[in-house]
XYZ file of C-alpha atoms in Angstrom:
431
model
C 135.742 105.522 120.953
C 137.071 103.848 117.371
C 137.159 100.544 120.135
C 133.739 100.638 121.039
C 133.132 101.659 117.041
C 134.559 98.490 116.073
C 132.674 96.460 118.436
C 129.620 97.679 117.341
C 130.448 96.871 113.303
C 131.228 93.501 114.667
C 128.107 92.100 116.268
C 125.222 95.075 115.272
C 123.518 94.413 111.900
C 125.440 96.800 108.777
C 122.127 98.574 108.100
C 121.846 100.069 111.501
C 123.709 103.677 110.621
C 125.641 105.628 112.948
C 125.917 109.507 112.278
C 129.045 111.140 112.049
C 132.106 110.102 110.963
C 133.608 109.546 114.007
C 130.355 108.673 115.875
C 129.806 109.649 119.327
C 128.570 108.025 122.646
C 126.285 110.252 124.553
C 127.300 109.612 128.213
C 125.257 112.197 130.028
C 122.495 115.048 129.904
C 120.777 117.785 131.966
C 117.984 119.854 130.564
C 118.297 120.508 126.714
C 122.120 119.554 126.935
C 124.191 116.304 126.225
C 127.439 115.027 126.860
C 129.244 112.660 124.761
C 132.389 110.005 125.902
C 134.787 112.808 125.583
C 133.808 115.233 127.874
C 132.043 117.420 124.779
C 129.032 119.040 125.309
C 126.313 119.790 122.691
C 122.656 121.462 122.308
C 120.618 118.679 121.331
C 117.807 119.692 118.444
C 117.024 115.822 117.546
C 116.305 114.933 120.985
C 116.743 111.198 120.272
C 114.928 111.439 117.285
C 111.894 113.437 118.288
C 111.749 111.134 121.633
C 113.289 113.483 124.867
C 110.756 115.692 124.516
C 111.271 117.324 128.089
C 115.279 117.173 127.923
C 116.726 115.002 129.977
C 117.067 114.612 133.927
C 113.670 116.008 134.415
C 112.385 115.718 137.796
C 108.876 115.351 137.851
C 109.086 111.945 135.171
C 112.427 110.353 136.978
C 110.983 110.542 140.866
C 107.378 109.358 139.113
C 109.560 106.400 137.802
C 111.671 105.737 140.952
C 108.436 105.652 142.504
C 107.181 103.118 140.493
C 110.393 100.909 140.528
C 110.708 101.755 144.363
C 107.066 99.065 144.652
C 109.005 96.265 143.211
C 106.913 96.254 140.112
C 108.289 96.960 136.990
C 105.959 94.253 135.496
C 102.970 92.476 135.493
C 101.298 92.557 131.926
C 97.807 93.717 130.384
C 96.555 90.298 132.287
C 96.063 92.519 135.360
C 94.814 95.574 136.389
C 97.300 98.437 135.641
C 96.184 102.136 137.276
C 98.313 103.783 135.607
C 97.816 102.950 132.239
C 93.590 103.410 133.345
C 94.958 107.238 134.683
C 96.897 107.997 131.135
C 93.968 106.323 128.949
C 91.388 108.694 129.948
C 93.518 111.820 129.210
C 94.605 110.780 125.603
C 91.053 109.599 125.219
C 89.895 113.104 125.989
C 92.662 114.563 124.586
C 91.651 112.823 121.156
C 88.191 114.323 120.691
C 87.753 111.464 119.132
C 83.754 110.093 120.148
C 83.663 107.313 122.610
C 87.515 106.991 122.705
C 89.323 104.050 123.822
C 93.061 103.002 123.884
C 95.282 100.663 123.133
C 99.344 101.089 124.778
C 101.800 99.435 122.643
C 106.260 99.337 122.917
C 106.448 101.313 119.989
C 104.774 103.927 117.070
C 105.148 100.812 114.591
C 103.827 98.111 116.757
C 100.351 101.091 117.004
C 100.649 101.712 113.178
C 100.207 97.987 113.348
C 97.400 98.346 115.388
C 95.351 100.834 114.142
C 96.044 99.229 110.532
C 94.682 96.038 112.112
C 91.535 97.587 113.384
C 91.178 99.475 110.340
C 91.081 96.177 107.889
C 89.303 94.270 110.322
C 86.226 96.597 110.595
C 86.154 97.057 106.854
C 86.597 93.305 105.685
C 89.563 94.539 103.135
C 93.277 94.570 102.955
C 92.949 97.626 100.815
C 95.157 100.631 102.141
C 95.505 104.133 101.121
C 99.200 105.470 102.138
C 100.544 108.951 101.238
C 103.707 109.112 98.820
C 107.459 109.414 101.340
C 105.732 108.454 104.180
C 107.139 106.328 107.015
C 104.948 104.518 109.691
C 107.792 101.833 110.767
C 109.939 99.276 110.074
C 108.040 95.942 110.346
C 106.374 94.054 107.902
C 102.875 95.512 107.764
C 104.047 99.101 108.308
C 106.781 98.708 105.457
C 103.991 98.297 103.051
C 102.548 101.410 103.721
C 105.677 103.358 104.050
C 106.169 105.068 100.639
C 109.692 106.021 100.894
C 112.329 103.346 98.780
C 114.628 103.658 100.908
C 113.284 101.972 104.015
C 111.432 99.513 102.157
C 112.886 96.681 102.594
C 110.429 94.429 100.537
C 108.552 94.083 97.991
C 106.368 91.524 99.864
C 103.441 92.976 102.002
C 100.282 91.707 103.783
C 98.039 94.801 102.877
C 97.086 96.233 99.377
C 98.304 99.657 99.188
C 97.990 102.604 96.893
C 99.686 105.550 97.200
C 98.568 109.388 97.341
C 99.835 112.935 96.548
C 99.920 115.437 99.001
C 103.594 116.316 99.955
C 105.248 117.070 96.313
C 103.871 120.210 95.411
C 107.744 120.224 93.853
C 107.561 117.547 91.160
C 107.071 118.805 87.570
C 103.082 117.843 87.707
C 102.337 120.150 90.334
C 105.246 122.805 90.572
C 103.524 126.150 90.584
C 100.290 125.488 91.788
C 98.967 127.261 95.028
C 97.366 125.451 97.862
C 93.677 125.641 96.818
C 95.341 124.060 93.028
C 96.993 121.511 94.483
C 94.104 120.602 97.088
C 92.092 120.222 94.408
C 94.437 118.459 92.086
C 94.963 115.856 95.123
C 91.556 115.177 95.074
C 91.095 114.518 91.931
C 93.441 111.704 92.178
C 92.354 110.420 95.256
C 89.093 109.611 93.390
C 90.719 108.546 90.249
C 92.664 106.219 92.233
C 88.968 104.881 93.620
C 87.450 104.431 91.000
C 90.052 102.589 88.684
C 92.864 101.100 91.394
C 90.903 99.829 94.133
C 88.258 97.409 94.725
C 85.009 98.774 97.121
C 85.639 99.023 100.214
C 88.581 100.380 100.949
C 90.060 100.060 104.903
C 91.439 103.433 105.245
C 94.447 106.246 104.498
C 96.822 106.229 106.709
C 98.517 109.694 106.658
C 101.206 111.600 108.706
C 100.915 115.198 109.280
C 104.077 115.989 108.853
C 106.196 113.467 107.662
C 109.108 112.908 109.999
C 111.418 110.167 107.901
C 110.507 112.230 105.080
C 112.165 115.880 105.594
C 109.223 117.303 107.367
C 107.778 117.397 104.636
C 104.009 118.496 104.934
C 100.584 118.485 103.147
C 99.202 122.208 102.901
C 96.565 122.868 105.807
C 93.035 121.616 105.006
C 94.058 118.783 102.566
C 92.947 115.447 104.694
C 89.461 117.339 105.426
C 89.273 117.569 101.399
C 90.400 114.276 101.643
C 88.195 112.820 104.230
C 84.754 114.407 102.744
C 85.769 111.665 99.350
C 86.329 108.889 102.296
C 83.421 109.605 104.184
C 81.439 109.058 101.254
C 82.621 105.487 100.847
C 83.163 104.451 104.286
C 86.884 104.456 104.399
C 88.535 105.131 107.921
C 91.361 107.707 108.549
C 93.921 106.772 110.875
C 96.226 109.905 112.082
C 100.005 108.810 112.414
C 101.180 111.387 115.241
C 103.939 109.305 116.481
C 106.167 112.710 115.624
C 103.909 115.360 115.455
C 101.559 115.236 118.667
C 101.306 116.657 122.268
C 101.837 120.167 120.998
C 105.133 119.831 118.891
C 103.418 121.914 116.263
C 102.480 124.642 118.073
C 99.004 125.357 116.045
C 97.569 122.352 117.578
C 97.705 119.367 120.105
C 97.896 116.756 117.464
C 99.176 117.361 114.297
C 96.058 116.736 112.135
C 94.083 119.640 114.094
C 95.391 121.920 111.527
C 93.416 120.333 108.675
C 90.415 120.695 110.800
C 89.622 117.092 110.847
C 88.984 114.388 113.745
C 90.642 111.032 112.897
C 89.032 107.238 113.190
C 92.190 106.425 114.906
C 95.151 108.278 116.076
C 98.760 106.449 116.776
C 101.155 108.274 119.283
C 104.397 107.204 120.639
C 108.404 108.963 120.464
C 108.007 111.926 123.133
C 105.549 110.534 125.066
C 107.754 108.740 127.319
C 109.954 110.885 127.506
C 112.966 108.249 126.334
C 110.937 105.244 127.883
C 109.309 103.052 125.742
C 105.675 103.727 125.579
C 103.163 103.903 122.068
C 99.461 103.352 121.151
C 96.396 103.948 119.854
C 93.363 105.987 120.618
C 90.310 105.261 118.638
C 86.560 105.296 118.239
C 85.325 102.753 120.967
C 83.393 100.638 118.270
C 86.693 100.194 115.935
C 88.751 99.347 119.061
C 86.674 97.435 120.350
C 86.011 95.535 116.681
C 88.392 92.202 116.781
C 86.929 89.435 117.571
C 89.980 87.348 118.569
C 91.657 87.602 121.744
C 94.529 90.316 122.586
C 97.549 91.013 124.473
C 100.095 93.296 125.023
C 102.971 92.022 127.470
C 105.233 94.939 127.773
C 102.754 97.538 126.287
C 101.154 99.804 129.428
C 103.783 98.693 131.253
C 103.830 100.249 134.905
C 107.483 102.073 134.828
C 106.773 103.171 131.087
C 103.233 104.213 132.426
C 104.453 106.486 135.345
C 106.893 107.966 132.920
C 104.133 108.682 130.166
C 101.771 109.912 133.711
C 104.628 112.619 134.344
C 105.237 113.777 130.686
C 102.320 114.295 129.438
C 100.778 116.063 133.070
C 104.134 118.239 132.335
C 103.377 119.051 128.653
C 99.757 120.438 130.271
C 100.928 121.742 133.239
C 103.343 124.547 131.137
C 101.649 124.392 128.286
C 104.121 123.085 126.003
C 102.065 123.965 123.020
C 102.315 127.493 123.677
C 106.358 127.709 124.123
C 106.237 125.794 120.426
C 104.105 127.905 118.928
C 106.156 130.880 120.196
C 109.470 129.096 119.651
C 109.275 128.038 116.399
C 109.061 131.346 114.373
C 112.599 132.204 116.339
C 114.800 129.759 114.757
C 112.270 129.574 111.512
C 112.695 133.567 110.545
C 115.979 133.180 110.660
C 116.655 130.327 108.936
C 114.650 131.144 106.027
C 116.849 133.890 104.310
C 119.342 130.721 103.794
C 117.132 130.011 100.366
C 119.235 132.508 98.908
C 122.364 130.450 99.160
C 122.507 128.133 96.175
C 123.162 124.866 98.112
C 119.753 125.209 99.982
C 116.780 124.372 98.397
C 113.968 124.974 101.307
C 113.420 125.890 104.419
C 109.941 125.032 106.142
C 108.529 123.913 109.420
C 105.595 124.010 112.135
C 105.978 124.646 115.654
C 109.255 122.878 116.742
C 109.832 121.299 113.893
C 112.274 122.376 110.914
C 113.715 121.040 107.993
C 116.181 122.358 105.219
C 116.680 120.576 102.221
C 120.207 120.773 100.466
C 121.308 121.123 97.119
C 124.354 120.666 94.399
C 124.674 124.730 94.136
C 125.845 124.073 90.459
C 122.654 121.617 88.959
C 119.856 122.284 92.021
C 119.671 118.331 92.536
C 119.552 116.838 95.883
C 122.426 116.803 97.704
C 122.792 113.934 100.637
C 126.503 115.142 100.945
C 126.012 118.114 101.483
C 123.379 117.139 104.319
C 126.244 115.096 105.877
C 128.915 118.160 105.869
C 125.930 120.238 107.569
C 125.784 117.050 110.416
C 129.488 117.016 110.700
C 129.612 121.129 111.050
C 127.136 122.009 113.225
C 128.308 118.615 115.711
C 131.862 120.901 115.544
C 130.216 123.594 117.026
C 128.086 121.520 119.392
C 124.948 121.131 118.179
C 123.205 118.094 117.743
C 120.643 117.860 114.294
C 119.513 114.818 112.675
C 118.430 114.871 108.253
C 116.582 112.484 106.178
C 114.076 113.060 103.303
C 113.323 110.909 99.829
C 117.044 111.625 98.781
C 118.505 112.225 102.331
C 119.497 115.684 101.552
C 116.796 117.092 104.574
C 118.203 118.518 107.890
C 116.069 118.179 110.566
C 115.868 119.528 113.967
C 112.641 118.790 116.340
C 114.311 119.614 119.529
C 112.908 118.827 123.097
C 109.621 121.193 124.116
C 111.667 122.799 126.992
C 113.931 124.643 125.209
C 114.352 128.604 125.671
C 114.278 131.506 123.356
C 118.312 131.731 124.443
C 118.383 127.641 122.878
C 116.446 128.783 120.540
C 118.795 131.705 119.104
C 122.115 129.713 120.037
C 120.436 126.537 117.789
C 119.483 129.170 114.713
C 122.508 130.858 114.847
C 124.906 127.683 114.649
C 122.643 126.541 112.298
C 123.090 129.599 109.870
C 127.202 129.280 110.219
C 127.506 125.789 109.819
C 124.908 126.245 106.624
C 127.065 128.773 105.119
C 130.091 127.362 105.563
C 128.842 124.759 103.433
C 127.336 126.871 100.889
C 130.959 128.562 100.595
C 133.145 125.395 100.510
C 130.299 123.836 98.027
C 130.845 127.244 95.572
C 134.608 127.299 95.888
């Protein structure tokens, strides 16, 4: 392994990070379970990062796929006509309940945040954004700008004109204390402060995750973005749903993450589990925003036909055993028991929704974030073969969104390793 390792360093760029520090090569997987270069096997609760969201080696999406290859066609671009991507359209565009839906299939959940953002400032004649604070939408140049984390910003530089939002730091000294209906309310009140002395009229939209994946999980409390969306409404101002880690059920309240704030979206952007580990995003929107741009458009690997079968298979299997259900009934298993870890003094929080979780560590001795302390959780809980992933503003977040198809048994094995690895910690932090 240190051979391949130092191949990599040579000729991949120094920014591109590697977990672990002896990172591994994941050779081989069957259901919920990998198996790295060494013969080691491990319960995987990252799932590619939030991508393998049936496991791996599942049936119904690999013999929909050797179908497809089995034609000869693994390409033949949006020039033609493509059934499957027709077939998959129509049940995200009902799926949506979003009016007159249309969609859009893209490689990627940036290249749709690109997308929808595109729509979005091309219907409203403005390069005026509203983005919520530690967000992430992607790492090119137009979803940079509207990511609101420092460290994946890369630049400075950036085509759209963004201001930035509360609704995820209910922690920070200006809101610590305050309950939901306090906060909502606070929120507000800057959302239309920040109208009416930041911006210029007419605004192109908030862009807004859910639950913000790069960013610990972190989440806004139920019914903020419909508080939020009455103030756009008023001016015009589009809402565009980033669901690229939160959608087709992984929340467990709701197909797509925003259903808990009781709001339909202008535009929703999906990708990560929808392929299942192919590449496959998009975006469903109101048929008169999609079909807004007046120049021509392309997409040469997006809708692909192999990517499309895959998509076909995963999302009829996500229906078919109601994959929603098994998260909402999942979750509180792994949740309940991780949440008595607040009493340790290295852990912060504990929170999550459905099938995804997220606790935050801290030095035991001053409460501050502690990104080392995430890093001996990674390291511990890889010992005892279990696969996690962590980020958040400070990288101090564990996070664990594992595939949809997990049981209650992967469920209790993944809390319980969890809780050991976590204490261990705790006790080597305090000694």
């Amino acid at each position: 392994m240190s051979e391949l390792l130092a191949r990599h360093r040579a000729v991949m760029p120094s920014w591109l990070s590697l977990y672990y520090d002896a990172p591994i090569e994941i050779t081989g997987g069957k259901g919920v379970r990998v198996t790295d270069a060494d013969g080691n096997s491990y319960l995987d609760f990252f799932a590619g990062i939030v991508t393998n969201m049936l496991g791996y080696d599942v049936a119904e999406v690999r013999e929909a796929v050797e179908r497809q290859i089995a034609t000869g066609v693994a390409h033949t671009s949006t020039l033609y006509l493509l059934r499957g991507q027709v077939e998959l359209a129509e049940k995200i565009a009902r799926l949506s309940g979003i009016p007159d839906a249309k969609v859009f299939f893209t490689n990627s959940g940036t290249e749709a945040n690109e997308t929808a953002l595109l729509l979005a400032t091309q219907a409203r004649g403005t390069d005026q954004v509203l983005a919520m604070r530690n967000s992430y939408h992607g790492r090119s140049y137009g979803t940079i700008a509207v990511t609101g984390n420092r460290g994946w910003k890369n630049s400075s530089l950036s085509p759209l004109n963004v201001h930035y939002l509360h609704g995820t730091d209910r922690d920070t000294p200006a809101f610590r204390g305050m309950g939901d209906a306090e906060y909502i309310e606070a929120c507000v009140a800057d959302l239309r402060d920040v109208l009416a002395t930041a911006t210029a009229p007419d605004v192109a939209c908030l862009i807004a995750e859910p639950v913000q994946g790069v960013g610990g999980f972190a989440m806004a409390p139920d019914g903020l973005y419909a508080a939020y969306k009455e103030v756009l409404d008023e001016q015009g101002i589009l809402f565009i749903s980033d669901e690229v880690q939160t959608g087709w059920g992984r929340t467990g309240s709701s197909f797509w993450g925003i259903g808990d704030h009781g709001v339909v979206p202008d535009a929703i952007t999906f990708a990560k589990g929808l392929g299942n580990g192919f590449a496959v995003g998009g975006v469903v929107a109101r048929g008169d925003l999609m079909d807004g741009l007046t120049a021509n458009g392309v997409s040469t690997f997006g809708g692909n036909p192999v990517s499309m079968a895959a998509a076909n298979a995963t999302l009829d299997y996500v229906l078919d055993h109601d994959l929603q259900a098994a998260a909402a009934r999942l979750g509180p298993v792994v949740l309940d028991g991780l949440l008595p870890l607040t009493a340790l003094a290295s852990v912060g929080a504990v929170r999550g929704k459905g099938l995804m979780f997220a606790v935050e560590m801290a030095d035991p001795a001053t409460g501050a974030p502690s990104p080392a302390l995430a890093g001996a959780v990674l390291e511990a809980t890889r010992r005892r073969g279990l696969l996690i992933g962590k980020g958040g503003l400070r990288g101090n977040v564990l996070r664990m969104a594992p595939p949809l198809t997990i049981t209650e048994a992967d469920a209790r094995e993944a809390r319980d390793i969890l809780v050991d690895a976590i204490t261990e910690v705790d006790h080597d932090a305090a000694s």
